[in-house]
Structures are given as structure tokens and as C-alpha cells.
Amino acid sequence: MPVLEVHLVEGLHTPAQHAELLVAMSTRYAELTEVPRDRVRAHVTLHRPELWANGGIPADGRSAPYFTAVVFTDRPAELRRRLLGALTDLLVDVLGVDRRLVHGEVIPVQPDNWAVGGVSAATPRRAFA
């Protein structure tokens, strides 16, 4: 179930930073949610500068990452808050961005609306064996 996505402006960060961020965010998500890291899916989506606006100004040269983290609806609010803070911290630390420009969202999903291998996540795990 665990899925992370980070939206960034192309050319503002290095491929090495992207890779470091993917590993760090996957690891932190796994630690906080207590799921095996190999279940976490993370990706960076790059946007051309002219297609990104901060404060209504396209291509202003500032990095203002936006991230999402998908979790099941039964996850407690406190865990979701910790996840938002931890992922923001990683973006600030790895990319060197201004914390005030980082926006993030936890997206709660009902297990009936999520599938792994075509099987609803509401189905007990033993069905995947």
C-alpha cells in the first residue's frame, strides 16, 4: 500500500539528490508505519520550470516541493501528522529547500479501494500466499 510521490521542478536538484530522497523517504515511511520497506513505492515527478508557478509566478527559480503519502484510513491522526513532519524534514535536509515552501498531503484510502496484485487490500493477507 505505501506510496509516496514528490513533485519537483526539473533542473533544480541533482539526480543524486533525487535518489537519496527516494531512499530516505521510503525508509522513514516504513519506520513510521511499521511496514517492510520493500513494500514502499516512491517516485519523483519532475515538472518543466515553465509549467510550475510559485505564488502565481512561473519559473521563479525557487524549489517548492509538494509531496503526497498514501495511507489506509485506519491510521491514527497522530501518525499522519508525524509522517507529514518527517517527510518535510527530509525534503529540507536532502534538497536544502526552504521549509516554508514545502507542502505535503497524506491521502487516506479505504482498503476496499486499493489493490495489490489485483487483490483488494481489504482481503486478508493470507489470500496473497
PDB file of C-alpha atoms in Angstrom:
ATOM      1  CA  MET A   1       0.000   0.000   0.000  1.00  0.00           C
ATOM      2  CA  PRO A   2       2.633   2.573   0.857  1.00  0.00           C
ATOM      3  CA  VAL A   3       3.032   5.071  -1.971  1.00  0.00           C
ATOM      4  CA  LEU A   4       4.968   8.337  -1.886  1.00  0.00           C
ATOM      5  CA  GLU A   5       5.207  10.947  -4.604  1.00  0.00           C
ATOM      6  CA  VAL A   6       7.282  14.117  -4.661  1.00  0.00           C
ATOM      7  CA  HIS A   7       6.750  16.833  -7.267  1.00  0.00           C
ATOM      8  CA  LEU A   8       9.824  18.909  -8.087  1.00  0.00           C
ATOM      9  CA  VAL A   9      10.927  21.420 -10.693  1.00  0.00           C
ATOM     10  CA  GLU A  10      13.259  19.867 -13.229  1.00  0.00           C
ATOM     11  CA  GLY A  11      16.847  21.094 -13.054  1.00  0.00           C
ATOM     12  CA  LEU A  12      16.787  22.486  -9.509  1.00  0.00           C
ATOM     13  CA  HIS A  13      18.186  19.326  -7.892  1.00  0.00           C
ATOM     14  CA  THR A  14      20.639  16.636  -8.945  1.00  0.00           C
ATOM     15  CA  PRO A  15      19.850  13.016  -9.828  1.00  0.00           C
ATOM     16  CA  ALA A  16      21.906  12.029  -6.771  1.00  0.00           C
ATOM     17  CA  GLN A  17      19.620  14.142  -4.566  1.00  0.00           C
ATOM     18  CA  HIS A  18      16.563  12.532  -6.153  1.00  0.00           C
ATOM     19  CA  ALA A  19      17.952   9.061  -5.413  1.00  0.00           C
ATOM     20  CA  GLU A  20      18.908   9.981  -1.844  1.00  0.00           C
ATOM     21  CA  LEU A  21      15.451  11.433  -1.279  1.00  0.00           C
ATOM     22  CA  LEU A  22      13.688   8.311  -2.583  1.00  0.00           C
ATOM     23  CA  VAL A  23      15.692   6.039  -0.279  1.00  0.00           C
ATOM     24  CA  ALA A  24      15.338   8.315   2.754  1.00  0.00           C
ATOM     25  CA  MET A  25      11.603   8.876   2.311  1.00  0.00           C
ATOM     26  CA  SER A  26      10.936   5.166   1.728  1.00  0.00           C
ATOM     27  CA  THR A  27      12.932   4.261   4.822  1.00  0.00           C
ATOM     28  CA  ARG A  28      11.248   6.857   7.018  1.00  0.00           C
ATOM     29  CA  TYR A  29       7.764   5.917   5.802  1.00  0.00           C
ATOM     30  CA  ALA A  30       8.493   2.253   6.570  1.00  0.00           C
ATOM     31  CA  GLU A  31       9.811   3.114  10.039  1.00  0.00           C
ATOM     32  CA  LEU A  32       6.844   5.275  10.990  1.00  0.00           C
ATOM     33  CA  THR A  33       4.156   2.991   9.597  1.00  0.00           C
ATOM     34  CA  GLU A  34       5.912  -0.257  10.557  1.00  0.00           C
ATOM     35  CA  VAL A  35       5.660  -1.790   7.092  1.00  0.00           C
ATOM     36  CA  PRO A  36       8.538  -3.550   5.333  1.00  0.00           C
ATOM     37  CA  ARG A  37      10.489  -1.079   3.208  1.00  0.00           C
ATOM     38  CA  ASP A  38      10.257  -3.384   0.198  1.00  0.00           C
ATOM     39  CA  ARG A  39       6.508  -2.653   0.082  1.00  0.00           C
ATOM     40  CA  VAL A  40       7.031   1.109  -0.206  1.00  0.00           C
ATOM     41  CA  ARG A  41       6.718   2.637  -3.673  1.00  0.00           C
ATOM     42  CA  ALA A  42       8.221   6.101  -4.069  1.00  0.00           C
ATOM     43  CA  HIS A  43       8.761   8.280  -7.080  1.00  0.00           C
ATOM     44  CA  VAL A  44       9.816  11.763  -8.034  1.00  0.00           C
ATOM     45  CA  THR A  45       7.778  13.551 -10.665  1.00  0.00           C
ATOM     46  CA  LEU A  46       9.714  16.311 -12.410  1.00  0.00           C
ATOM     47  CA  HIS A  47       7.962  19.312 -13.952  1.00  0.00           C
ATOM     48  CA  ARG A  48       9.421  21.664 -16.552  1.00  0.00           C
ATOM     49  CA  PRO A  49      10.107  25.068 -14.959  1.00  0.00           C
ATOM     50  CA  GLU A  50       7.661  26.888 -17.227  1.00  0.00           C
ATOM     51  CA  LEU A  51       4.894  24.551 -16.009  1.00  0.00           C
ATOM     52  CA  TRP A  52       5.429  25.310 -12.300  1.00  0.00           C
ATOM     53  CA  ALA A  53       4.384  28.516 -10.547  1.00  0.00           C
ATOM     54  CA  ASN A  54       5.105  29.641  -7.004  1.00  0.00           C
ATOM     55  CA  GLY A  55       2.750  32.354  -5.823  1.00  0.00           C
ATOM     56  CA  GLY A  56       1.439  32.750  -9.355  1.00  0.00           C
ATOM     57  CA  ILE A  57       4.914  33.336 -10.802  1.00  0.00           C
ATOM     58  CA  PRO A  58       6.023  30.675 -13.310  1.00  0.00           C
ATOM     59  CA  ALA A  59       9.656  29.574 -13.335  1.00  0.00           C
ATOM     60  CA  ASP A  60      10.662  31.785 -10.402  1.00  0.00           C
ATOM     61  CA  GLY A  61      13.692  29.591  -9.662  1.00  0.00           C
ATOM     62  CA  ARG A  62      12.599  28.602  -6.159  1.00  0.00           C
ATOM     63  CA  SER A  63      12.216  24.987  -5.158  1.00  0.00           C
ATOM     64  CA  ALA A  64       8.821  24.461  -3.546  1.00  0.00           C
ATOM     65  CA  PRO A  65       8.307  20.692  -3.319  1.00  0.00           C
ATOM     66  CA  TYR A  66       4.883  19.141  -2.997  1.00  0.00           C
ATOM     67  CA  PHE A  67       4.549  15.572  -1.721  1.00  0.00           C
ATOM     68  CA  THR A  68       1.835  13.027  -1.100  1.00  0.00           C
ATOM     69  CA  ALA A  69       1.813   9.925   1.080  1.00  0.00           C
ATOM     70  CA  VAL A  70      -0.958   7.362   0.716  1.00  0.00           C
ATOM     71  CA  VAL A  71      -2.078   5.562   3.889  1.00  0.00           C
ATOM     72  CA  PHE A  72      -5.034   3.430   4.888  1.00  0.00           C
ATOM     73  CA  THR A  73      -7.865   5.273   6.619  1.00  0.00           C
ATOM     74  CA  ASP A  74      -7.372   3.372   9.865  1.00  0.00           C
ATOM     75  CA  ARG A  75      -4.014   5.058  10.505  1.00  0.00           C
ATOM     76  CA  PRO A  76      -4.240   7.367  13.549  1.00  0.00           C
ATOM     77  CA  ALA A  77      -4.163  11.142  13.059  1.00  0.00           C
ATOM     78  CA  GLU A  78      -1.004  11.396  15.189  1.00  0.00           C
ATOM     79  CA  LEU A  79       0.840   9.015  12.855  1.00  0.00           C
ATOM     80  CA  ARG A  80      -0.286  11.024   9.828  1.00  0.00           C
ATOM     81  CA  ARG A  81       0.986  14.238  11.474  1.00  0.00           C
ATOM     82  CA  ARG A  82       4.352  12.603  12.253  1.00  0.00           C
ATOM     83  CA  LEU A  83       4.586  11.393   8.666  1.00  0.00           C
ATOM     84  CA  LEU A  84       3.938  14.905   7.329  1.00  0.00           C
ATOM     85  CA  GLY A  85       6.623  16.348   9.600  1.00  0.00           C
ATOM     86  CA  ALA A  86       9.194  13.637   8.902  1.00  0.00           C
ATOM     87  CA  LEU A  87       8.795  13.821   5.122  1.00  0.00           C
ATOM     88  CA  THR A  88       9.032  17.615   5.231  1.00  0.00           C
ATOM     89  CA  ASP A  89      12.227  17.322   7.307  1.00  0.00           C
ATOM     90  CA  LEU A  90      13.751  15.003   4.697  1.00  0.00           C
ATOM     91  CA  LEU A  91      12.951  17.363   1.829  1.00  0.00           C
ATOM     92  CA  VAL A  92      14.560  20.227   3.737  1.00  0.00           C
ATOM     93  CA  ASP A  93      17.625  18.175   4.706  1.00  0.00           C
ATOM     94  CA  VAL A  94      18.255  16.397   1.398  1.00  0.00           C
ATOM     95  CA  LEU A  95      17.333  19.165  -1.036  1.00  0.00           C
ATOM     96  CA  GLY A  96      18.220  22.194   1.077  1.00  0.00           C
ATOM     97  CA  VAL A  97      14.857  23.818   0.394  1.00  0.00           C
ATOM     98  CA  ASP A  98      13.097  26.468   2.451  1.00  0.00           C
ATOM     99  CA  ARG A  99      10.785  24.648   4.889  1.00  0.00           C
ATOM    100  CA  ARG A 100       8.092  27.308   4.371  1.00  0.00           C
ATOM    101  CA  LEU A 101       7.866  26.338   0.692  1.00  0.00           C
ATOM    102  CA  VAL A 102       7.322  22.602   1.280  1.00  0.00           C
ATOM    103  CA  HIS A 103       3.717  21.460   1.034  1.00  0.00           C
ATOM    104  CA  GLY A 104       2.546  17.933   1.737  1.00  0.00           C
ATOM    105  CA  GLU A 105      -0.567  15.845   1.965  1.00  0.00           C
ATOM    106  CA  VAL A 106      -1.474  12.494   3.465  1.00  0.00           C
ATOM    107  CA  ILE A 107      -4.096  10.803   1.325  1.00  0.00           C
ATOM    108  CA  PRO A 108      -6.217   8.324   3.291  1.00  0.00           C
ATOM    109  CA  VAL A 109      -7.524   5.391   1.257  1.00  0.00           C
ATOM    110  CA  GLN A 110     -10.121   2.777   2.174  1.00  0.00           C
ATOM    111  CA  PRO A 111      -8.655  -0.767   1.884  1.00  0.00           C
ATOM    112  CA  ASP A 112     -11.563  -1.662  -0.447  1.00  0.00           C
ATOM    113  CA  ASN A 113     -10.265   0.988  -2.864  1.00  0.00           C
ATOM    114  CA  TRP A 114      -6.693  -0.348  -3.015  1.00  0.00           C
ATOM    115  CA  ALA A 115      -5.338  -3.488  -4.653  1.00  0.00           C
ATOM    116  CA  VAL A 116      -2.051  -5.359  -4.636  1.00  0.00           C
ATOM    117  CA  GLY A 117      -1.644  -7.823  -7.468  1.00  0.00           C
ATOM    118  CA  GLY A 118      -5.275  -7.254  -8.368  1.00  0.00           C
ATOM    119  CA  VAL A 119      -6.490  -8.347  -4.923  1.00  0.00           C
ATOM    120  CA  SER A 120      -8.305  -5.863  -2.697  1.00  0.00           C
ATOM    121  CA  ALA A 121      -6.305  -4.786   0.348  1.00  0.00           C
ATOM    122  CA  ALA A 122      -9.443  -5.492   2.371  1.00  0.00           C
ATOM    123  CA  THR A 123      -8.790  -9.189   1.694  1.00  0.00           C
ATOM    124  CA  PRO A 124      -6.748 -10.832   4.458  1.00  0.00           C
ATOM    125  CA  ARG A 125      -3.026 -11.096   3.624  1.00  0.00           C
ATOM    126  CA  ARG A 126      -3.116 -14.895   3.651  1.00  0.00           C
ATOM    127  CA  ALA A 127      -5.050 -14.669   0.371  1.00  0.00           C
ATOM    128  CA  PHE A 128      -1.862 -13.373  -1.281  1.00  0.00           C
ATOM    129  CA  ALA A 129       0.115 -16.524  -0.441  1.00  0.00           C
TER     130      ALA A 129
END
